Short mmCIF file of C-alpha atoms (C1' of nucleotides) in Angstrom, two decimals:
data_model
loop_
_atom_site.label_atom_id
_atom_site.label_comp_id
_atom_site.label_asym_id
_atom_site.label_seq_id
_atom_site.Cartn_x
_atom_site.Cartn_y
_atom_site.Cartn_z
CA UNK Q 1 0.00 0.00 0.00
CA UNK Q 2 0.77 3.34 -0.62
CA UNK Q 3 2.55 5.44 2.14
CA UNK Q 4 0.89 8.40 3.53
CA UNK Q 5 2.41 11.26 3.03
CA UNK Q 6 4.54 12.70 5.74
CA UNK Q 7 3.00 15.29 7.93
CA UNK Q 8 6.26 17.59 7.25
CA UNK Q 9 5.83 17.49 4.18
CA UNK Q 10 2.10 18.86 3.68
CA UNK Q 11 3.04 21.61 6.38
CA UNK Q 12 6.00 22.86 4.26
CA UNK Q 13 4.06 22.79 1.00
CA UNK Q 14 1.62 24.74 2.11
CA UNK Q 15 4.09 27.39 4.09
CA UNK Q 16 5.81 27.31 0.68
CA UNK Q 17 2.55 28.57 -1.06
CA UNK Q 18 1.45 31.06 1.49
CA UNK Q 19 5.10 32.59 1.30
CA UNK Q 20 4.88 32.44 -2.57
CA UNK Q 21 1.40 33.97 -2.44
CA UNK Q 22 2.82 36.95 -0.19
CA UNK Q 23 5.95 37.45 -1.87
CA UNK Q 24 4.42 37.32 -5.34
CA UNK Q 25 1.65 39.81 -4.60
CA UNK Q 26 4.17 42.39 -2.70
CA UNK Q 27 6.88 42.39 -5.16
CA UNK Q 28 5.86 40.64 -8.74
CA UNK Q 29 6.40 37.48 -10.19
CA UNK Q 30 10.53 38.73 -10.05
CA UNK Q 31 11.20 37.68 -6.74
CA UNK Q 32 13.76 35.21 -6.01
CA UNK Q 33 13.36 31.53 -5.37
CA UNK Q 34 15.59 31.79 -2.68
CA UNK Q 35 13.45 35.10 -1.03
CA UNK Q 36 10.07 32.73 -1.27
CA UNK Q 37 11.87 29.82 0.29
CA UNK Q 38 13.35 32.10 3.03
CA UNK Q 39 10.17 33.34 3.84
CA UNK Q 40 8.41 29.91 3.85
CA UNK Q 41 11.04 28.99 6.74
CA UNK Q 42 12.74 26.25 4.14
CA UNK Q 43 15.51 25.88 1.86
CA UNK Q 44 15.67 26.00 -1.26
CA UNK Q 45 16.03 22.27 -2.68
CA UNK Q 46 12.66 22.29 -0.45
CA UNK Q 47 10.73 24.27 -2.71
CA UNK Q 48 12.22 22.38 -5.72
CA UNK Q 49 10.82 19.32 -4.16
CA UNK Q 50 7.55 20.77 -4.34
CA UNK Q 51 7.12 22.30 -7.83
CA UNK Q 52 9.15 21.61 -10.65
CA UNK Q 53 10.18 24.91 -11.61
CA UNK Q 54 9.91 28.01 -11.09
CA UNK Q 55 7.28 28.63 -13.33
CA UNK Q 56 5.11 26.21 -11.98
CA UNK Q 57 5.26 27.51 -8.80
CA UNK Q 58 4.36 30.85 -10.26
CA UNK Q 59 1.75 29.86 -12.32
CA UNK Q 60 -0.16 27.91 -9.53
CA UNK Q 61 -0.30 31.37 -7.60
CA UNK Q 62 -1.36 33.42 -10.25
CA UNK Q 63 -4.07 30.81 -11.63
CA UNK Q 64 -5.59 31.20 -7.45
CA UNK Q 65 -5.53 35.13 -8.75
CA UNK Q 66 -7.16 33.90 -12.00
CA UNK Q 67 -10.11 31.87 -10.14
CA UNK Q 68 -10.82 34.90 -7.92
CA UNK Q 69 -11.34 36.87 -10.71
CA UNK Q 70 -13.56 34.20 -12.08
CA UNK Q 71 -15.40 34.07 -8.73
CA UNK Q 72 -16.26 38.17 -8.81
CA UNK Q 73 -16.81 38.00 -12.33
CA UNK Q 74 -19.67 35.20 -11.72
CA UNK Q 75 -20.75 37.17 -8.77
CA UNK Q 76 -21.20 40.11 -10.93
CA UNK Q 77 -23.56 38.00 -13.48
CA UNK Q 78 -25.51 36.54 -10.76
CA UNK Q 79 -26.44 39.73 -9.50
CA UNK Q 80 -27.37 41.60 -12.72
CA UNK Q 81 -29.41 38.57 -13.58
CA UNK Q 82 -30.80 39.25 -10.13
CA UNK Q 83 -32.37 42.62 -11.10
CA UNK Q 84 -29.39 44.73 -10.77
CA UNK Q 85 -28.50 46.96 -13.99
CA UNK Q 86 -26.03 45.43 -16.51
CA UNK Q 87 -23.69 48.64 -16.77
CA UNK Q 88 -23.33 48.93 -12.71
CA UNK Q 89 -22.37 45.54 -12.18
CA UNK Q 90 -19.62 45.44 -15.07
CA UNK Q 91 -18.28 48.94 -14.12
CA UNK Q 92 -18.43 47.56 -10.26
CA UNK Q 93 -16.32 44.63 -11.51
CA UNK Q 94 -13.91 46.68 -13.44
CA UNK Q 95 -13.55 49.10 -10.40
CA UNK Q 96 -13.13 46.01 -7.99
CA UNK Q 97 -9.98 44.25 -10.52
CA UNK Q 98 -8.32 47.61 -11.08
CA UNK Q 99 -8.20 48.34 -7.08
CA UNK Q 100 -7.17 44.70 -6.57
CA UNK Q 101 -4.57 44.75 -9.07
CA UNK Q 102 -2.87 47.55 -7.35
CA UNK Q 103 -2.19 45.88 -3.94
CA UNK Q 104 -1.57 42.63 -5.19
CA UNK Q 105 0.72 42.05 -8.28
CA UNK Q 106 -0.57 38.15 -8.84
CA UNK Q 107 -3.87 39.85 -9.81
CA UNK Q 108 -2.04 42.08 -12.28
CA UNK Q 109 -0.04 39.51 -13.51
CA UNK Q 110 -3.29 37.60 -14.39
CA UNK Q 111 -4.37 40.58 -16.08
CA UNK Q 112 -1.83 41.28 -18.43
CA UNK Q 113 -2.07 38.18 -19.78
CA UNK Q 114 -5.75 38.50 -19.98
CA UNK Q 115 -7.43 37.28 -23.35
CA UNK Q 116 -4.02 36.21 -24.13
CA UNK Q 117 -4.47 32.12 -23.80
CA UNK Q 118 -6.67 31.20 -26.29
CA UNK Q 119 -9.34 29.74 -23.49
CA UNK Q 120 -6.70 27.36 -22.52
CA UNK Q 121 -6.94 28.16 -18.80
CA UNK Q 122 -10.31 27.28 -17.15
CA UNK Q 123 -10.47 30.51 -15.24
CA UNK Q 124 -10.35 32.76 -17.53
CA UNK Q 125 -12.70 30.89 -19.50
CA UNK Q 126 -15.15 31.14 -16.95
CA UNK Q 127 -14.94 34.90 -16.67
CA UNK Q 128 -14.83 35.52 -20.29
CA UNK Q 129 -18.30 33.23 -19.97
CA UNK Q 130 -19.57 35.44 -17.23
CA UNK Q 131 -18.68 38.97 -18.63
CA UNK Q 132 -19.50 38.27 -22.43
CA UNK Q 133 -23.20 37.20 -21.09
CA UNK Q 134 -23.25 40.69 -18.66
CA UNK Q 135 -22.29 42.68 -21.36
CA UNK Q 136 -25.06 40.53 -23.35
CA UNK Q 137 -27.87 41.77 -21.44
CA UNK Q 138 -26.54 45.26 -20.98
CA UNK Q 139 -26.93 45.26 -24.91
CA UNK Q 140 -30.48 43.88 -24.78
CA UNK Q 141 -31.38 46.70 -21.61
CA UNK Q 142 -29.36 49.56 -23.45
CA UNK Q 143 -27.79 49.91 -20.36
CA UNK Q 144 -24.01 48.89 -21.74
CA UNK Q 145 -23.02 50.62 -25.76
CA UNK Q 146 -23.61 47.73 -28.14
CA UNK Q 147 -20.02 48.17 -29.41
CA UNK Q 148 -18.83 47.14 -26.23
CA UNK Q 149 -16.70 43.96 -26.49
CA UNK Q 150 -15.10 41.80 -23.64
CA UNK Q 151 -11.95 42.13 -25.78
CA UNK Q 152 -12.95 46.00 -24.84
CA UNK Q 153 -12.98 44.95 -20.82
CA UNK Q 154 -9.56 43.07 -21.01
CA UNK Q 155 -7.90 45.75 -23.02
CA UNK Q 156 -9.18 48.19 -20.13
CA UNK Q 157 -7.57 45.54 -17.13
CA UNK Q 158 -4.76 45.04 -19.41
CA UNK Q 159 -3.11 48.72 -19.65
CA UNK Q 160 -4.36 49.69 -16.19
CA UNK Q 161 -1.34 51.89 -14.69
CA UNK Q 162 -0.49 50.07 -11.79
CA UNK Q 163 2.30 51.74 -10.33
CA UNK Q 164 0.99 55.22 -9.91
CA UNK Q 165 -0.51 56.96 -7.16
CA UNK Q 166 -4.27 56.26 -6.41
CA UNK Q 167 -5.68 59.10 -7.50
CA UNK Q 168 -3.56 59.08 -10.82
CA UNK Q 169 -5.19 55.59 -11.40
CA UNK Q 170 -8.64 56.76 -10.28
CA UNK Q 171 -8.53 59.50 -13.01
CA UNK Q 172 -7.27 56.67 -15.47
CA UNK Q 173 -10.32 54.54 -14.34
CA UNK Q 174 -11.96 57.71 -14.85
CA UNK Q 175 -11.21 58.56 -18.50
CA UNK Q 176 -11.35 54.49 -19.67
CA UNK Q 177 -15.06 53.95 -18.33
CA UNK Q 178 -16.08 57.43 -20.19
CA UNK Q 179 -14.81 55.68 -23.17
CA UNK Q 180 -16.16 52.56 -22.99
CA UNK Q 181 -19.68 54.08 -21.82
CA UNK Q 182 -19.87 56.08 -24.79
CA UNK Q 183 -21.21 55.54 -28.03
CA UNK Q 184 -19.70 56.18 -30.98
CA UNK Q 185 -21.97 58.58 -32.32
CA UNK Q 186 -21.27 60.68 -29.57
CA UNK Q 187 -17.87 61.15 -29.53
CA UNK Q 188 -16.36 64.29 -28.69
CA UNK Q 189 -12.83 64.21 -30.73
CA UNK Q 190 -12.69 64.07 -34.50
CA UNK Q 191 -12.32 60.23 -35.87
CA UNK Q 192 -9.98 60.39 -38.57
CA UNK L 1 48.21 70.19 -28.40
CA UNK L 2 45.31 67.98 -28.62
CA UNK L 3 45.64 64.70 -30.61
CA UNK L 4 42.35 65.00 -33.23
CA UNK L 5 40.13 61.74 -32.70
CA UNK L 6 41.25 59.05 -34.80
CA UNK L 7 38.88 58.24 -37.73
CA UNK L 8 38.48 54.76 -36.66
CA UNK L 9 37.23 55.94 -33.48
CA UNK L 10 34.42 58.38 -34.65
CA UNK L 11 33.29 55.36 -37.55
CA UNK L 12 32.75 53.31 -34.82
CA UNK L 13 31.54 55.73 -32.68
CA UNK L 14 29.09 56.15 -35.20
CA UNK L 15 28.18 52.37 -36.32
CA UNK L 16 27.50 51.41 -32.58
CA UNK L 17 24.71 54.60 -32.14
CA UNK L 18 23.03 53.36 -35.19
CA UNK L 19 22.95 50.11 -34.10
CA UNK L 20 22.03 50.41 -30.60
CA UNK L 21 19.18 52.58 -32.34
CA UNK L 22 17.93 50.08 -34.42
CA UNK L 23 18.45 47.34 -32.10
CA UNK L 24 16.74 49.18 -29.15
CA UNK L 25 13.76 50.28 -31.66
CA UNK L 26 13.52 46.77 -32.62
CA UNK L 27 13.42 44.58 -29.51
CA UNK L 28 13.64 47.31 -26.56
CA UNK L 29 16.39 48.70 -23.75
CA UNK L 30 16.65 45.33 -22.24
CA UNK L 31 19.11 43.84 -25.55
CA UNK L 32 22.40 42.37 -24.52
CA UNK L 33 25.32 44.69 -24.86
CA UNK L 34 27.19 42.09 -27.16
CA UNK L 35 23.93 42.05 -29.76
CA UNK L 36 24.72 45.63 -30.25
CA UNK L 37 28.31 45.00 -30.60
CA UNK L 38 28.08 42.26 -33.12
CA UNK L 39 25.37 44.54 -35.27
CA UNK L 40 27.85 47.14 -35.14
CA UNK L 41 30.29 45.01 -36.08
CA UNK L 42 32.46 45.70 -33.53
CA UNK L 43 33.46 44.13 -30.13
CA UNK L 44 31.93 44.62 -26.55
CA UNK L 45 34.74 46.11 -25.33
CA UNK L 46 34.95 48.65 -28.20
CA UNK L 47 31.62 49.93 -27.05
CA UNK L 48 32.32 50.35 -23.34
CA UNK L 49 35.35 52.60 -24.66
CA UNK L 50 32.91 54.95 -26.03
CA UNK L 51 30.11 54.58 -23.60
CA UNK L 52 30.81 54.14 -19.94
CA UNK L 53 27.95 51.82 -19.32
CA UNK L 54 25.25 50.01 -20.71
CA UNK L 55 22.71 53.05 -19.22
CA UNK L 56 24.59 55.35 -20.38
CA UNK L 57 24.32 53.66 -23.85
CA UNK L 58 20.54 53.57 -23.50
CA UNK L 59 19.99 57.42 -21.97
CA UNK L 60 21.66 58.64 -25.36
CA UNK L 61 19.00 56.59 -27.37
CA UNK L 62 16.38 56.88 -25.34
CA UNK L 63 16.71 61.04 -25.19
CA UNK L 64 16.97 61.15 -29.11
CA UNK L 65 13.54 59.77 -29.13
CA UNK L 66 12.64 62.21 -26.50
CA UNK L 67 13.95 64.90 -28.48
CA UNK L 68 11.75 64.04 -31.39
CA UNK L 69 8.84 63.67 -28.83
CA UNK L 70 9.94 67.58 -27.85
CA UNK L 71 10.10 68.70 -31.47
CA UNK L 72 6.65 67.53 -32.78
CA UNK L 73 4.96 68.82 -29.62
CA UNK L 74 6.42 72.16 -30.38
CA UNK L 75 5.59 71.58 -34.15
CA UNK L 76 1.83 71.03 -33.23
CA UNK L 77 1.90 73.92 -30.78
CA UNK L 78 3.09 76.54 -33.95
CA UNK L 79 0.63 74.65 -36.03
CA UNK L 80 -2.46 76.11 -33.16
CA UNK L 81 -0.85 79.36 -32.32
CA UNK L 82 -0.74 79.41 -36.83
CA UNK L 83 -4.79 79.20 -36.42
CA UNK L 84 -5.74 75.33 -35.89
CA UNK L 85 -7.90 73.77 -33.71
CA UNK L 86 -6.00 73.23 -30.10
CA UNK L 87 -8.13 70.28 -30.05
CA UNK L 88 -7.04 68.77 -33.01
CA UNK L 89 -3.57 69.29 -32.36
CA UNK L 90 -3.63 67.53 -29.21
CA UNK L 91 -5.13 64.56 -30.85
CA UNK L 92 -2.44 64.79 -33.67
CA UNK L 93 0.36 64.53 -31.43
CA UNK L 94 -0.93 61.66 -29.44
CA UNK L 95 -1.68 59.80 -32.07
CA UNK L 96 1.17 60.48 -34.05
CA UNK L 97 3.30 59.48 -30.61
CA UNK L 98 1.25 56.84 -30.21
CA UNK L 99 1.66 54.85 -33.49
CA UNK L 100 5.51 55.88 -32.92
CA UNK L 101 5.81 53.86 -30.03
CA UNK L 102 4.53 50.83 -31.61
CA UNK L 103 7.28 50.57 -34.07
CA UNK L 104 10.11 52.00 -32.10
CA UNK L 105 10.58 50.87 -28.86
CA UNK L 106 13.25 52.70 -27.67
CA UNK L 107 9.75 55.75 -27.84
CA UNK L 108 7.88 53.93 -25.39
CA UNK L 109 10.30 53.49 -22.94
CA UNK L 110 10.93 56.99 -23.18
CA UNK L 111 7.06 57.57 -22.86
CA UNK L 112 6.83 55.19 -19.78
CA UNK L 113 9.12 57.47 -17.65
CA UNK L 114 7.22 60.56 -18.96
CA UNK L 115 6.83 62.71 -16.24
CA UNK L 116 8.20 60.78 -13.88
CA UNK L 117 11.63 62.85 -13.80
CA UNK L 118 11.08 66.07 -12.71
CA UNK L 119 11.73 67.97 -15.10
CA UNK L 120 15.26 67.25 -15.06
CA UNK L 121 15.29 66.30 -19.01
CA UNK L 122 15.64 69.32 -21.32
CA UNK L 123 14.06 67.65 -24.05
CA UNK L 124 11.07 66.28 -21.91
CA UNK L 125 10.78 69.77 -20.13
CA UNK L 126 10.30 71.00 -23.71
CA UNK L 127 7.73 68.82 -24.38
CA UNK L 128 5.98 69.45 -20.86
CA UNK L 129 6.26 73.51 -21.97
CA UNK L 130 4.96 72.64 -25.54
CA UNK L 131 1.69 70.61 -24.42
CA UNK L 132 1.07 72.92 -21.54
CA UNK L 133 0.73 76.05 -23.45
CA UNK L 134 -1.32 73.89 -26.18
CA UNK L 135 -3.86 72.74 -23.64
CA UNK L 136 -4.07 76.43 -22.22
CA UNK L 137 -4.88 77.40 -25.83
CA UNK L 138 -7.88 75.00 -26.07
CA UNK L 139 -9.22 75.66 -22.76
CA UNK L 140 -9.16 79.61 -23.88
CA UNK L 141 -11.25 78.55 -27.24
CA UNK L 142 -13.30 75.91 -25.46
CA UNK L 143 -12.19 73.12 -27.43
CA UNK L 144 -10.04 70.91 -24.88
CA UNK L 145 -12.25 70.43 -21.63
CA UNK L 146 -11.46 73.14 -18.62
CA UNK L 147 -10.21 69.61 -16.65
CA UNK L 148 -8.04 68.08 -18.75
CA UNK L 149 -3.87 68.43 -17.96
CA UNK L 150 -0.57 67.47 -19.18
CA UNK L 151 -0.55 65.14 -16.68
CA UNK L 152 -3.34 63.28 -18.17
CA UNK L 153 -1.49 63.26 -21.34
CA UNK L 154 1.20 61.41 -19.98
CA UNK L 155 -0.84 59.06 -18.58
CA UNK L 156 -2.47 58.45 -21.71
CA UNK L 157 1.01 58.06 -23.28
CA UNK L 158 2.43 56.01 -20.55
CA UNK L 159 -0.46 53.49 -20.27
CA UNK L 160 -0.68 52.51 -24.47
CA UNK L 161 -0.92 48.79 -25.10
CA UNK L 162 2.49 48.68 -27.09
CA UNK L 163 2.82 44.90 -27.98
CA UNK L 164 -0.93 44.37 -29.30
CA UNK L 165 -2.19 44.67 -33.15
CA UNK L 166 -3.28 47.77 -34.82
CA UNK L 167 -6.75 47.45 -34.42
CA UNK L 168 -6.81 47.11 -30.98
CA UNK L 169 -4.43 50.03 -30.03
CA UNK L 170 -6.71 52.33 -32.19
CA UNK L 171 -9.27 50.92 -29.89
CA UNK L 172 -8.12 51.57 -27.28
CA UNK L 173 -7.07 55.36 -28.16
CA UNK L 174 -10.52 55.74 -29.31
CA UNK L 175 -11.51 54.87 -25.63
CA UNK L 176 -8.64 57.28 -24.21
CA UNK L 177 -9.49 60.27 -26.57
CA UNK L 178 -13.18 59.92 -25.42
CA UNK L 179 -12.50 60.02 -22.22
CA UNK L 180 -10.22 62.73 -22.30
CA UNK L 181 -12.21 64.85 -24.15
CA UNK L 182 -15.61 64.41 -22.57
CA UNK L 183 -16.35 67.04 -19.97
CA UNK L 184 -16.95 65.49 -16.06
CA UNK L 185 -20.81 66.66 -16.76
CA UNK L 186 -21.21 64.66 -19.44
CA UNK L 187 -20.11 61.33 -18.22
CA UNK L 188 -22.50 58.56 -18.69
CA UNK L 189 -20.90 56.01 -16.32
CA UNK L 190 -21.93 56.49 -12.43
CA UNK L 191 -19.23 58.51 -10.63
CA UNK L 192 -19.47 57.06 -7.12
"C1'" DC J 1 12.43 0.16 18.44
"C1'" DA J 2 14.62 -0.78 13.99
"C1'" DA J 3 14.37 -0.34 9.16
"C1'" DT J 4 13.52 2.54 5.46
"C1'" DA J 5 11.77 5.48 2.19
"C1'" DA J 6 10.61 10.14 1.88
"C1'" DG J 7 12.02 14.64 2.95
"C1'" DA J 8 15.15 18.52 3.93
"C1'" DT J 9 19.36 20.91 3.36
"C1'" DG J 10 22.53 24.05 1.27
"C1'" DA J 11 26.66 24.13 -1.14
"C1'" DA J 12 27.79 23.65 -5.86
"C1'" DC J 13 26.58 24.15 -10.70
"C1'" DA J 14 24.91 26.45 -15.05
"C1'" DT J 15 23.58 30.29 -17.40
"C1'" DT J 16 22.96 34.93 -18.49
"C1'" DG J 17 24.46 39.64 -19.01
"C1'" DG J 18 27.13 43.56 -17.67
"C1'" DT J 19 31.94 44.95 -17.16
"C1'" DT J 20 37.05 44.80 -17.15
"C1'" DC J 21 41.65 44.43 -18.91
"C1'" DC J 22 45.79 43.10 -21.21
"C1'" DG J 23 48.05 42.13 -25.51
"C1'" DG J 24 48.13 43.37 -30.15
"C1'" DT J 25 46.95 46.97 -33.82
"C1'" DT J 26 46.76 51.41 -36.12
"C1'" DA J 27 45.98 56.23 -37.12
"C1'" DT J 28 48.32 60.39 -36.13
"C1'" DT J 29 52.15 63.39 -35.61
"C1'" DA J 30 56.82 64.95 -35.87
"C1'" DT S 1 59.15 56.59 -41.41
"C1'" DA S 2 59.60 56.01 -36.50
"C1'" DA S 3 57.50 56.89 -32.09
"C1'" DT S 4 53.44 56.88 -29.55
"C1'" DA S 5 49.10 57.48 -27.77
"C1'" DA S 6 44.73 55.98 -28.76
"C1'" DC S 7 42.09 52.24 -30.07
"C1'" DC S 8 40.33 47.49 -30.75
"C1'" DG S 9 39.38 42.58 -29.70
"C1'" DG S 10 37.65 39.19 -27.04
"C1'" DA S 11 38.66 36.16 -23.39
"C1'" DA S 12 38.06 36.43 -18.59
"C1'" DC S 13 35.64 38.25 -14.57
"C1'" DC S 14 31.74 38.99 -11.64
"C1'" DA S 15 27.12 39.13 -9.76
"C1'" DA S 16 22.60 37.48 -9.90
"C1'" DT S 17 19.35 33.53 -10.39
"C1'" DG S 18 17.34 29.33 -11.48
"C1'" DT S 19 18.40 24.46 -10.71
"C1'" DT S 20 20.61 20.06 -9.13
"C1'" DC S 21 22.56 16.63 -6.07
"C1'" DA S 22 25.05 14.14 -2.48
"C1'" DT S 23 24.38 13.90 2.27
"C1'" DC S 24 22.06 14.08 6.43
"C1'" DT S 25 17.45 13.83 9.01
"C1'" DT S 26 13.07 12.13 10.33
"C1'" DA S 27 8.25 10.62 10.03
"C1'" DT S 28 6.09 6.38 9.19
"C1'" DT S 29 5.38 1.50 9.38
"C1'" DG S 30 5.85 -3.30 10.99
#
DNA sequence: CAATAAGATGAACATTGGTTCCGGTTATTA
DNA sequence: TAATAACCGGAACCAATGTTCATCTTATTG
């Protein structure tokens, strides 16, 4: 039969990814094998045990930013299909990621490479599900532009300026949603 | 007397600028020292006799973009005070800086630091002077919103999605330019 | 408690990229 | 043309980082 396995062992894995979680949403994907594994109270070769590479490692954490995203996105959905108007629950999700993404650099990480994988990670799929129908039934309500895309939504989470001051990224927030909201018709400056 | 610089010197002098400004327009600050050697045709070590350090290298590059920033910001500022639109200027130059940065790298990164030093770069204080007085101009005719800053120019700038396809960085200025130019009445969005 | 397989350790290794430096070369000047 | 100061080449150096491995430790099982 099959050993168990050792109680050490499931204690330092999941030290490992709470320190990975914390180090990766302070300071970036960057940091240092060595910085994670020093945090998690274990050497290095420890973490190796664990996950392959690097990569892996990083990818688990950001894919648990990935699922929260999913969750709020789903969340969103559930309450516009409650009763709750189409535009206010996509802008409230689009306020909630952008804030998010600015304490905690997993989240942005995610984002970046938002509509990048062609639906290959589940996550993402399920948002892209969720936000494509919200936008869906802001067309039918006229609440949300019918030239509003969720390519439009992921371009917006994708260029958000992260490393500025809060109210510099309020006033970015500010000037994207303005865009999106508005038709074309109405457009202020000349289209070429 | 003075020895004149040998002619071998200045040639080479000359072939490593072009290449590091191809080779940074190409593929960005972050390409190895030696890749701008060999392009040059020269070897590592010839560079670091004419530029102290790799920075150093880049700084040059990176403010000859800047100065080109500087100059068509002061082109599109004579172009207004000559009797066009202020608002159409504006537009004109971000576009025009924005399509730049898409096919020369060594822009953007010149873009992404906008307004981050204070001031201390001639070319980008040029720039800064340029745009200011432009924006001034439109607020005085009405045709650039009473809110709108240099500031949120260089946000725009700093914030452009430089490594996605055509269409979707004319998207996403579409989304930027309406934003900028609508008026804080006029928003359709909830402010909260 | 003894045997053992799994786990932990951390020094050593590999790679990458900036930087240095010494031996050989060459344009300039007298 | 000879003397020389500047210049060039590129191997070697160094620091940072991801990764491996031989050795020691320990939880589990019988």
């Amino acid at each position: 039969m099959a050993r168990q396995p050792r109680a050490d062992a499931v204690r330092n894995r999941g030290r490992i990814l709470t320190a990975a979680r914390q180090e990766i949403a302070e300071r970036g994907p960057d940091v240092g094998m060595d910085e994670i594994a020093s945090r998690a109270g274990v050497a290095v070769g420890t973490v190796y045990r664990h996950f392959p590479t690097k990569e892996a490692l990083v990818t688990a954490i950001v894919n648990e930013s990935m699922e929260q995203v999913a969750d709020d996105s789903e969340r969103c959905l559930a309450f516009c299909e409650g009763g709750e108007p189409a535009r206010d629950q996509l802008v409230a999700f689009i306020k909630a990621l952008i804030t998010l993404s600015g304490e905690n650099q997993a989240v942005l990480a995610a984002m970046e490479t938002l509509g990048a994988s062609k639906g290959a990670d589940v996550a993402e799929a399920r948002a892209t599900t969720a936000i494509t129908r919200l936008i869906e039934i802001g067309h039918e309500s006229s609440s949300i532009p019918r030239h509003v895309t969720v390519a439009d939504v992921y371009l917006l989470l994708g260029t958000a300026p992260y490393d500025q001051p809060a109210s510099t990224r309020e006033r970015w927030l500010d000037l994207m949603l303005t865009g999106l909201m508005t038709a074309p018709e109405e457009r202020p400056h000349d289209r070429q």
